[in-house]
Amino acid sequence: MKKQVEIATVMVAILLLSVLMVPPVMSGLGDENATSMNKTNGDSIAKHVYTNTGKTISGAIANQTNISEPELPIGVAATDDLVGKIAFASNMGGDDEIYVMDADGSNVVQLTSNTANDWCPAWSLDGKKIAFASDRDGDDEIYVMDADGSNVVQLTINTAWDVFPAWSPDGKKIAFASDRDGDDEIYVMDADGSNVVQLTINTAWDIFPAWSPDGKKIAFASDRDGDNEIYVMDADGSNVAQLTINTAWDILPAWSLDGKKIAFDSNMDGDDEIYVMDADGSNVVQLTSNTANDWYPTWSPDGKKIAFESDRDADCEIYVMDADGSNVVQLTINTAWDWCPDWCWAPTITDDLIGKIAFASDRAGVPGIFVMNADGSNVVPLTSEKGWFPAWSLDGKKIAFCSDAGISVMNANGSNVVPLTSDGGYGPAWSPDGKRIAFCSDGEIYLMNADGSNVVPLTSSTGYDEFPTWSPDGKKIAFEGGNGGDRICVMNADGSNVVQLTSDSGYCPAWSPDGKKIAFASWRNGGDEICVMNADGSDVVQLTSDSGFEPAWSPDGKKIAFDSSWDGNREICVMNADGSNVVRLTINTALDCSPDGCSSQIWDPWIYDTNENGIIERYEASIAAKDYFEKKIIMEHALEVLLLHFATQPGIGD
């Protein structure tokens, strides 16, 4: 692996593998006087690296011989909120290989195994691929493999140093650093290694690219001002802006999932520590403070944790802390060097969510209905014409959806498309017996037979009545509306006997499988949260505190799935029915699943529109949804309207 003398201590995060073993001779290093680098604890590591390459180093660090051994911190017990996977490099087998572990440090699995050095792993946003650097061909190149370590593919082939891959959020591009033009620059290429484009061109050292979650920006480190600072630029390399300005070395930027924060490594207090700042460079806060070196921050999917590497136990280990720097937990404990962690932001899917996901996408050029496995694999297009807003029948044999013609229904394999309405309509909801479909149109709720016949209006009010959902026995329909609007109401399935259940804000009702409870979303306490009440409207209990929308019960009534915006994007989460043990399932999409032919649906009253980078953005529906679905207003980019379904038992309805 080629090491760069210029970066001294700031490259310790890259060079850790060299401390416990003699690295290969690298022709790119030159003799260096390091006095001006003004480094402390990490200097002896740098000295070890440089002298083992046969080069000389003089100046302030030349007389240092030992790495300091800082006092070990007192950690806390790992908790259930440490979810997902963390990839990292380790030389526990003798040379550096890529490993993956659960976010609590358990279940460590080795992914690569060879005599080369494999390092700096980077997850694709969907969690299916890991890019990494390896010197297996004699110099460092970028490779990619499946998340289980299989199907390794070399992406770059040259005599340069290609390192630090970073995926674009849509998975189509990989940014990386390379010295192919004589100094380190930022490049981007297609995910298959083609179409390499140089983004930075100067005599400085530009490295550590990190895509913003919306795909519009790339943060990176550069010494163009004489020491290393954090910069940001547009994804095409334009509009470079400097975020940090100081005499320290600031490197390794890492965006939070909501794009509002950037964590980074800096030695501004004398040794390497983890800091965080707003995405515009303001409000810099130091998170770690000790005599050890802390590097390589990586955010948890929910933005509440930051994993990092540290030599505070005399060798390098992976740690995790709260996003404010508190509650440090050591994840790896061994005599090896465990380093360059990368936290996977992909959904953590549980065994409760099985089966198929139907969704709308314009990946074929126009909005259409697709189906895939719950893990995102085996995507199959179902429609050749425009389609969105899919809803499964309870038996899993049919899918109702919206099209230019109105509401249509088709077989679950996409065959036999039959238009049901000719004058608009949206939000179809199947009755438990599959014989009827409730839907919305012109701010009212209608009912029709499953073949589109016998359309009957169920509501007639001065407000908007929307988002019907059936009781498990099929005798009632709950909905959002009432003359005041934004209230939970219930009526008989024939539209009679309308009763308003909530006096405060309420929307998106969902009956529990036993019919005794109704979960719903509410703005009553100043923010959108999930509440639950008895089916008669009594005993309202708020379950969430970090935002929640569109609840949906699991078949056994023990879980509630819901939509949350705690990270700045809309995410699908699941929690216990009492509000405990919240687990995030998606990154920024909702789901429409029909496991094993049985489903309990949640209608998601939001429009999903993917931007030019493939990131799904979300817009409040209400009037806009009505205009979209009834007037067929096609947005500029791809529409993604999806519904979340759970497996249910026969007889349990929407």
XYZ file of C-alpha atoms in Angstrom:
654
model
C 0.000 0.000 0.000
C 1.381 3.405 -0.904
C 1.615 5.800 2.044
C 1.864 9.559 1.707
C 4.469 11.282 3.854
C 2.816 14.672 3.471
C -0.132 13.828 5.642
C 1.888 12.597 8.661
C -0.381 12.006 11.634
C -3.582 12.658 9.728
C -2.911 9.504 7.773
C -2.602 7.406 10.917
C -6.160 6.257 10.304
C -5.002 4.864 6.987
C -1.680 3.542 8.187
C -2.633 1.596 11.290
C -2.014 -1.721 9.618
C 1.656 -0.816 9.293
C 2.214 -0.538 13.022
C 1.948 -4.231 13.717
C 3.603 -5.461 10.563
C 6.241 -4.267 8.146
C 4.500 -2.763 5.120
C 5.710 -3.332 1.602
C 8.314 -0.963 0.165
C 6.587 1.960 -1.516
C 8.337 4.000 -4.143
C 6.139 7.062 -3.666
C 7.634 8.096 -0.312
C 10.402 10.606 0.048
C 12.506 11.679 3.011
C 10.648 14.241 5.056
C 11.293 16.730 7.840
C 8.227 16.568 10.055
C 9.023 19.344 12.519
C 6.482 21.661 10.911
C 3.735 19.058 11.213
C 3.458 19.817 14.932
C 1.929 16.471 15.855
C 2.022 14.581 19.162
C 0.683 11.115 19.933
C 0.376 9.922 16.385
C 3.887 10.927 15.379
C 5.528 7.744 16.631
C 3.106 5.776 14.447
C 4.051 7.881 11.468
C 7.731 7.435 12.303
C 7.279 3.665 12.495
C 5.574 3.641 9.093
C 8.128 5.800 7.336
C 11.243 4.152 8.719
C 9.923 0.706 7.859
C 9.696 1.779 4.243
C 13.407 2.507 4.219
C 12.921 6.276 4.221
C 14.303 8.693 6.783
C 12.379 11.156 8.864
C 13.872 14.031 10.801
C 12.694 16.865 13.003
C 10.497 16.924 16.087
C 9.218 13.375 15.914
C 12.545 11.730 15.093
C 13.314 11.157 18.778
C 9.929 9.707 19.687
C 9.945 5.955 20.173
C 6.706 4.914 21.866
C 3.055 5.413 21.285
C 1.494 6.965 24.347
C -0.917 4.794 26.316
C -3.813 6.987 27.355
C -6.113 6.155 30.209
C -8.849 3.811 29.060
C -12.373 5.230 29.203
C -15.157 3.581 31.103
C -17.701 2.265 28.649
C -21.365 1.458 29.116
C -23.343 -1.630 28.272
C -24.455 -1.901 24.677
C -28.157 -1.242 24.161
C -30.842 -2.272 21.704
C -30.443 0.995 19.800
C -27.168 -0.254 18.312
C -28.686 -1.672 15.143
C -27.387 -2.558 11.706
C -23.953 -3.671 10.536
C -20.502 -2.113 10.702
C -17.811 -3.069 8.212
C -14.196 -2.513 9.187
C -10.645 -3.561 8.421
C -8.521 -5.597 10.808
C -5.186 -7.366 10.802
C -6.342 -9.937 13.346
C -5.423 -12.620 10.799
C -1.969 -11.220 10.056
C -2.758 -8.874 7.187
C -5.608 -6.459 6.747
C -8.911 -7.995 5.703
C -12.487 -6.738 5.592
C -14.794 -7.829 8.397
C -18.390 -7.060 9.282
C -20.093 -7.183 12.663
C -23.382 -6.277 14.244
C -23.453 -2.713 15.482
C -23.109 -3.913 19.070
C -19.816 -5.646 18.240
C -21.222 -9.171 18.075
C -21.214 -11.679 15.210
C -17.913 -10.706 13.619
C -17.583 -12.256 10.139
C -14.496 -12.152 7.904
C -15.385 -11.224 4.324
C -12.009 -11.237 2.542
C -9.182 -13.699 2.959
C -5.921 -13.417 1.035
C -2.304 -12.378 1.485
C -3.002 -8.801 0.363
C -4.154 -5.831 2.414
C -7.871 -5.057 2.054
C -9.086 -1.903 3.779
C -11.364 1.202 3.855
C -14.666 -0.634 3.257
C -17.659 1.441 2.126
C -21.242 0.188 2.103
C -23.572 0.947 -0.755
C -26.667 2.701 0.528
C -28.849 -0.372 -0.023
C -26.434 -2.545 1.973
C -25.957 -5.028 -0.849
C -22.400 -4.101 -1.870
C -19.146 -3.123 -0.195
C -16.465 -1.211 -2.053
C -12.935 -1.337 -0.661
C -9.289 -0.768 -1.481
C -6.795 -3.601 -1.892
C -3.179 -3.992 -2.954
C -3.780 -7.524 -4.223
C -2.550 -6.575 -7.712
C 0.588 -4.887 -6.372
C -0.759 -1.398 -5.774
C -3.974 -0.135 -4.235
C -7.045 -0.404 -6.438
C -10.791 -0.108 -5.850
C -12.772 -3.336 -5.671
C -16.403 -4.132 -4.968
C -18.012 -7.255 -3.559
C -21.372 -8.476 -2.375
C -22.131 -7.786 1.274
C -21.302 -11.403 2.132
C -17.824 -11.156 0.563
C -18.676 -12.962 -2.655
C -18.379 -11.782 -6.259
C -15.287 -9.595 -5.874
C -14.795 -7.334 -8.910
C -11.815 -5.067 -9.575
C -12.983 -1.603 -10.674
C -9.723 0.315 -11.212
C -6.623 -1.039 -12.954
C -3.523 1.159 -13.144
C -0.218 1.789 -11.390
C -1.641 4.602 -9.253
C -2.948 4.649 -5.695
C -6.768 4.388 -5.813
C -8.333 4.435 -2.352
C -11.204 5.610 -0.151
C -14.242 4.647 -2.231
C -17.524 6.399 -1.403
C -20.850 5.407 -2.959
C -23.323 7.911 -4.309
C -26.696 7.536 -2.569
C -28.335 6.088 -5.675
C -25.627 3.421 -5.967
C -24.741 4.440 -9.523
C -21.428 6.194 -8.813
C -18.341 5.718 -6.655
C -16.117 8.623 -5.700
C -12.531 7.835 -4.742
C -9.093 9.360 -4.271
C -6.208 8.678 -6.654
C -2.718 10.017 -7.316
C -2.835 9.039 -10.989
C -2.076 12.620 -12.012
C 0.912 12.905 -9.670
C -0.876 14.088 -6.521
C -4.024 12.987 -4.778
C -7.257 14.127 -6.408
C -10.936 13.220 -6.155
C -12.400 11.170 -8.988
C -15.788 9.632 -9.657
C -16.694 6.611 -11.760
C -19.709 4.502 -12.550
C -20.307 1.682 -10.068
C -18.889 -0.793 -12.601
C -15.602 1.141 -12.885
C -16.360 2.841 -16.190
C -16.537 6.532 -17.058
C -13.877 7.839 -14.680
C -14.062 11.625 -14.260
C -11.557 13.784 -12.375
C -13.332 16.245 -10.086
C -10.432 18.154 -8.514
C -7.378 19.401 -10.405
C -4.616 21.191 -8.503
C -1.215 20.608 -6.909
C -2.756 20.032 -3.472
C -3.686 16.820 -1.751
C -7.455 16.125 -2.083
C -8.707 12.959 -0.414
C -11.429 11.333 1.736
C -14.519 11.969 -0.453
C -17.915 11.652 1.219
C -21.239 12.028 -0.619
C -24.027 14.030 0.957
C -27.180 11.949 1.496
C -29.033 13.836 -1.245
C -26.215 13.110 -3.717
C -25.734 16.785 -4.570
C -22.483 17.415 -2.680
C -19.178 15.724 -1.958
C -17.209 16.661 1.135
C -13.471 16.000 1.142
C -10.205 16.954 2.825
C -7.518 19.050 1.150
C -4.244 20.717 2.097
C -4.679 23.438 -0.530
C -4.449 26.111 2.182
C -1.245 24.668 3.649
C -2.794 22.287 6.152
C -5.704 19.916 5.808
C -9.187 21.374 5.929
C -12.683 20.094 5.134
C -14.168 21.309 1.870
C -17.400 20.627 0.032
C -18.177 20.783 -3.671
C -21.002 19.972 -6.004
C -21.027 16.365 -7.165
C -19.600 17.452 -10.516
C -16.605 19.134 -8.848
C -17.861 22.706 -9.153
C -18.552 25.300 -6.454
C -15.842 24.289 -3.988
C -16.369 25.820 -0.533
C -14.036 25.617 2.459
C -15.803 24.568 5.663
C -12.991 24.559 8.254
C -10.324 27.216 8.602
C -7.645 26.689 11.216
C -4.012 25.640 11.600
C -4.941 22.060 12.496
C -5.393 19.066 10.202
C -9.073 18.333 9.604
C -9.846 15.154 7.684
C -12.263 12.240 7.240
C -15.619 14.055 6.820
C -18.751 11.960 7.394
C -22.273 13.206 6.692
C -25.179 12.452 8.981
C -28.091 10.790 7.209
C -30.223 13.920 7.351
C -27.411 15.894 5.688
C -27.406 18.513 8.446
C -24.168 17.533 10.194
C -20.642 16.521 9.233
C -18.448 14.630 11.681
C -14.717 14.777 11.093
C -11.309 14.113 12.621
C -9.066 16.961 13.732
C -5.912 17.430 15.804
C -6.803 20.986 16.754
C -6.410 20.118 20.446
C -3.006 18.461 19.912
C -4.073 14.900 19.128
C -6.704 13.422 16.854
C -10.253 13.800 18.156
C -13.749 13.513 16.705
C -15.631 16.740 16.028
C -18.989 17.565 14.492
C -20.190 20.695 12.715
C -23.177 21.890 10.780
C -23.014 21.103 7.073
C -22.089 24.710 6.341
C -19.053 24.533 8.655
C -20.612 26.399 11.581
C -21.150 25.241 15.169
C -18.041 23.064 15.541
C -18.303 20.835 18.625
C -15.594 18.544 20.002
C -17.019 15.117 20.838
C -13.997 13.222 22.173
C -11.315 14.609 24.444
C -8.482 12.427 25.711
C -4.792 11.793 25.183
C -5.503 9.042 22.671
C -6.103 9.378 18.949
C -9.694 9.035 17.729
C -10.308 8.810 13.995
C -12.695 7.768 11.256
C -16.205 8.757 12.422
C -19.196 7.037 10.842
C -22.838 7.787 11.684
C -25.475 5.282 12.686
C -28.550 5.106 10.430
C -30.694 7.037 12.917
C -28.102 9.758 13.478
C -28.042 9.090 17.202
C -24.676 7.314 17.327
C -21.203 7.722 15.869
C -18.782 4.826 15.568
C -15.063 5.574 15.355
C -11.649 4.026 15.789
C -9.318 4.815 18.667
C -5.952 3.718 20.032
C -7.017 4.449 23.610
C -6.371 0.826 24.628
C -2.835 0.907 23.071
C -3.952 -0.803 19.877
C -6.704 0.343 17.595
C -10.287 -0.713 18.339
C -13.750 0.255 17.153
C -15.888 2.296 19.555
C -19.329 3.861 19.431
C -20.743 6.856 21.262
C -23.858 8.960 21.332
C -23.888 11.743 18.738
C -23.102 14.248 21.499
C -19.951 12.328 22.498
C -21.400 10.666 25.598
C -21.770 6.982 26.441
C -18.670 5.585 24.750
C -18.832 1.819 24.190
C -15.911 -0.344 23.021
C -17.102 -2.718 20.295
C -13.945 -4.682 19.452
C -11.480 -5.989 22.030
C -8.378 -7.793 20.782
C -4.663 -7.271 20.198
C -5.153 -6.526 16.507
C -5.730 -3.183 14.821
C -9.407 -2.741 13.977
C -9.961 0.366 11.945
C -11.783 2.386 9.239
C -15.346 1.465 10.333
C -18.300 2.131 8.058
C -21.843 1.829 9.413
C -24.380 0.381 7.011
C -27.419 2.607 6.498
C -29.489 -0.083 4.801
C -32.751 -1.233 6.368
C -32.609 -3.712 9.218
C -35.270 -6.190 8.134
C -36.714 -8.502 10.761
C -38.360 -11.886 10.343
C -41.743 -10.195 10.800
C -41.440 -8.589 7.374
C -41.488 -11.328 4.785
C -42.865 -11.808 1.328
C -43.112 -9.286 -1.504
C -42.993 -5.534 -1.888
C -45.027 -3.777 -4.570
C -44.017 -0.243 -5.444
C -44.242 2.391 -8.149
C -41.190 3.646 -9.999
C -40.241 5.204 -13.301
C -37.122 3.093 -13.645
C -38.560 1.808 -16.904
C -39.044 5.357 -18.218
C -42.592 5.999 -17.002
C -44.208 5.419 -13.599
C -45.158 1.780 -13.262
C -45.820 -0.941 -10.727
C -42.990 -3.272 -9.716
C -42.696 -6.097 -7.238
C -39.599 -7.351 -5.437
C -38.631 -9.523 -2.529
C -38.687 -7.880 0.888
C -34.882 -7.714 0.830
C -34.961 -5.681 -2.393
C -33.908 -8.522 -4.659
C -35.591 -9.881 -7.774
C -37.278 -6.704 -9.002
C -39.972 -7.528 -11.572
C -42.030 -4.974 -13.550
C -45.758 -5.683 -13.450
C -47.179 -2.954 -15.677
C -46.254 -1.722 -19.126
C -48.440 1.373 -18.795
C -48.398 4.099 -16.155
C -49.287 2.994 -12.657
C -48.832 4.013 -9.061
C -50.318 3.546 -5.619
C -50.506 -0.285 -5.401
C -52.661 -2.083 -2.817
C -52.753 -5.852 -2.347
C -55.891 -7.868 -1.807
C -55.935 -9.840 1.426
C -55.348 -13.146 -0.356
C -52.351 -11.720 -2.233
C -53.794 -12.645 -5.616
C -54.734 -9.138 -6.799
C -53.216 -5.665 -6.760
C -55.343 -2.554 -7.082
C -53.535 0.551 -8.254
C -54.002 3.997 -9.753
C -53.465 4.701 -13.428
C -54.346 7.377 -15.964
C -57.709 5.698 -16.338
C -58.414 5.776 -12.599
C -58.307 2.738 -10.334
C -57.413 -0.575 -11.943
C -56.843 -4.083 -10.673
C -54.522 -6.817 -11.938
C -53.285 -10.222 -10.974
C -50.296 -10.225 -8.609
C -48.025 -11.165 -11.523
C -49.138 -8.127 -13.530
C -51.446 -9.980 -15.898
C -55.061 -9.262 -16.702
C -55.219 -5.510 -15.986
C -58.832 -4.391 -15.620
C -59.856 -0.704 -15.254
C -62.379 -0.223 -12.440
C -63.078 3.513 -12.576
C -62.972 6.005 -15.412
C -63.241 9.278 -13.523
C -60.251 9.269 -11.171
C -59.932 8.018 -7.639
C -57.024 7.111 -5.388
C -56.171 5.262 -2.206
C -57.862 1.912 -2.878
C -58.437 -0.303 0.170
C -59.681 -3.873 -0.155
C -62.367 -5.235 2.145
C -61.280 -8.295 4.183
C -63.346 -10.633 2.022
C -61.869 -9.173 -1.185
C -65.312 -8.419 -2.621
C -65.258 -4.617 -2.289
C -62.832 -1.735 -2.589
C -63.109 1.545 -0.726
C -61.375 4.519 -2.297
C -61.153 8.315 -2.277
C -62.310 10.807 -4.870
C -63.187 14.508 -4.705
C -62.591 14.537 -0.947
C -65.134 11.814 -0.254
C -64.988 8.065 0.346
C -66.656 5.698 -2.102
C -67.273 1.981 -2.166
C -67.443 -0.311 -5.195
C -67.449 -3.975 -5.928
C -64.052 -5.508 -6.687
C -65.010 -5.551 -10.379
C -65.685 -1.786 -10.367
C -69.461 -2.065 -10.412
C -71.967 -0.507 -8.083
C -70.020 2.610 -7.042
C -71.633 4.095 -3.952
C -70.660 7.288 -2.079
C -70.153 6.615 1.620
C -69.471 10.124 2.892
C -70.778 13.581 2.129
C -69.264 16.384 4.172
C -67.904 19.896 3.840
C -64.386 18.686 4.611
C -62.081 16.094 3.120
C -62.855 12.476 3.960
C -59.898 10.293 3.008
C -57.780 7.229 3.650
C -60.315 4.508 4.455
C -59.260 1.407 6.368
C -61.454 -1.564 7.171
C -62.147 -3.093 10.558
C -61.026 -6.739 10.854
C -64.590 -8.016 10.655
C -65.405 -5.859 7.632
C -68.350 -4.186 9.344
C -66.750 -0.759 9.885
C -64.564 1.668 7.997
C -62.389 4.129 9.841
C -61.196 7.204 8.013
C -59.766 10.670 8.376
C -62.246 13.484 7.997
C -65.329 14.801 9.668
C -66.795 18.226 9.045
C -63.897 19.784 10.924
C -61.326 17.661 9.087
C -58.257 15.958 10.497
C -60.221 13.812 12.932
C -60.597 10.051 13.232
C -64.094 8.923 12.378
C -65.738 5.562 12.007
C -68.828 4.510 10.098
C -70.642 1.380 9.128
C -69.409 -0.182 5.915
C -72.492 1.210 4.156
C -71.617 4.776 5.222
C -74.226 5.044 7.953
C -73.802 6.003 11.583
C -70.714 8.219 11.265
C -69.107 8.788 14.658
C -66.206 11.128 15.317
C -63.802 9.397 17.722
C -61.202 12.094 18.303
C -61.698 15.729 19.213
C -58.037 16.563 18.568
C -55.925 16.005 15.479
C -56.004 12.494 14.083
C -55.342 10.832 10.770
C -54.343 7.525 9.160
C -56.218 5.152 11.461
C -55.325 1.461 11.671
C -57.292 -1.167 13.576
C -55.507 -3.726 15.712
C -56.020 -7.307 14.506
C -58.363 -8.069 17.404
C -60.422 -4.973 16.637
C -60.044 -3.576 20.168
C -57.586 -0.761 19.423
C -57.085 1.887 16.767
C -53.651 3.326 16.158
C -53.431 6.674 14.417
C -51.180 9.665 13.828
C -51.832 12.987 15.515
C -50.504 16.532 15.662
C -52.164 17.184 19.039
C -48.926 17.797 20.972
C -47.138 20.029 18.482
C -45.667 17.329 16.262
C -46.750 14.290 14.278
C -46.724 11.285 16.602
C -48.303 7.825 16.810
C -51.101 7.348 19.301
C -53.337 4.425 20.173
C -56.827 4.370 21.632
C -59.634 1.987 22.297
C -61.880 1.379 19.307
C -64.538 3.619 20.877
C -62.079 6.553 21.065
C -61.298 6.314 24.778
C -57.919 6.083 26.540
C -55.675 7.829 24.015
C -51.974 7.058 24.631
C -49.075 8.656 22.713
C -46.497 6.019 21.712
C -43.775 7.969 19.890
C -41.840 11.125 20.728
C -39.513 11.494 17.699
C -42.232 11.859 15.037
C -44.537 9.243 13.608
C -47.104 8.861 10.841
C -49.277 6.166 9.234
C -49.290 3.300 11.749
C -49.899 -0.328 10.724
C -50.330 -3.288 13.063
C -48.492 -6.587 12.776
C -50.719 -9.669 12.417
C -50.293 -10.687 16.054
C -50.938 -7.174 17.343
C -47.560 -7.038 19.080
C -45.894 -4.605 16.682
C -46.779 -1.336 15.005
C -45.028 -0.154 11.873
C -45.029 3.542 11.199
C -43.446 6.308 9.187
C -41.024 8.697 10.904
C -39.056 11.791 9.938
C -36.625 11.855 12.860
C -33.612 11.818 10.522
C -34.934 14.482 8.179
C -36.211 11.933 5.667
C -39.305 9.783 5.905
C -38.454 6.336 7.203
C -40.438 3.188 7.977
C -39.925 2.011 11.552
C -41.408 -0.700 13.722
C -41.959 -0.747 17.474
C -43.656 -2.802 20.125
C -47.346 -2.038 20.520
C -46.568 -0.131 23.720
C -44.114 2.165 21.905
C -40.897 0.500 23.065
C -38.003 -0.928 21.028
C -38.202 1.264 17.941
C -36.301 -0.206 14.969
C -35.782 1.574 11.649
C -36.589 -0.572 8.602
C -35.936 1.715 5.645
C -33.594 4.491 4.653
C -36.011 6.840 2.907
C -38.757 4.829 1.259
C -42.042 3.391 2.425
C -42.913 -0.185 1.552
C -45.844 -2.151 0.129
C -45.459 -5.800 1.096
C -47.803 -8.745 0.556
C -46.243 -11.652 2.422
C -47.449 -15.125 1.607
C -50.604 -13.873 -0.112
C -52.050 -12.208 2.980
C -51.764 -8.548 3.826
C -52.796 -5.856 6.249
C -52.303 -2.553 4.545
C -51.387 0.943 5.593
C -52.141 3.693 3.128
C -49.402 6.284 3.066
C -50.932 9.661 2.115
C -47.766 11.156 0.740
C -46.305 11.626 -2.712
C -42.834 10.220 -3.228
C -40.798 11.850 -5.984
C -37.230 10.762 -6.612
C -34.897 13.602 -7.445
C -32.248 13.530 -10.136
C -29.919 11.649 -7.784
C -32.397 8.884 -7.064
C -33.084 10.037 -3.506
C -36.746 9.818 -2.689
C -38.240 13.127 -1.571
C -41.630 13.334 0.002
C -44.468 15.818 -0.272
C -47.519 16.191 1.906
C -50.501 14.871 0.033
C -53.839 16.473 0.950
C -54.887 18.721 -1.952
C -51.665 18.002 -3.837
C -52.384 14.287 -3.726
C -55.872 14.857 -4.972
C -54.552 16.973 -7.832
C -51.905 14.405 -8.592
C -54.104 11.378 -8.655
C -57.194 12.919 -10.196
C -55.631 15.405 -12.634
C -52.713 13.155 -13.481
C -50.056 15.783 -12.757
C -46.769 14.001 -13.441
C -43.875 15.354 -11.430
C -40.569 16.251 -12.980
C -38.832 13.179 -11.654
C -39.816 9.657 -10.724
C -42.877 9.022 -8.638
C -42.495 6.551 -5.802
C -45.768 5.804 -4.026
C -45.571 2.777 -1.800
C -47.644 1.078 0.867
C -46.600 -0.976 3.865
C -48.171 -4.388 4.393
C -47.706 -7.022 7.068
C -48.468 -10.733 6.845
C -51.849 -11.407 8.384
C -54.009 -14.303 9.280
C -57.060 -15.223 7.180
C -60.018 -13.069 8.073
C -58.007 -10.073 9.241
C -58.701 -7.068 7.104
C -57.083 -3.846 6.121
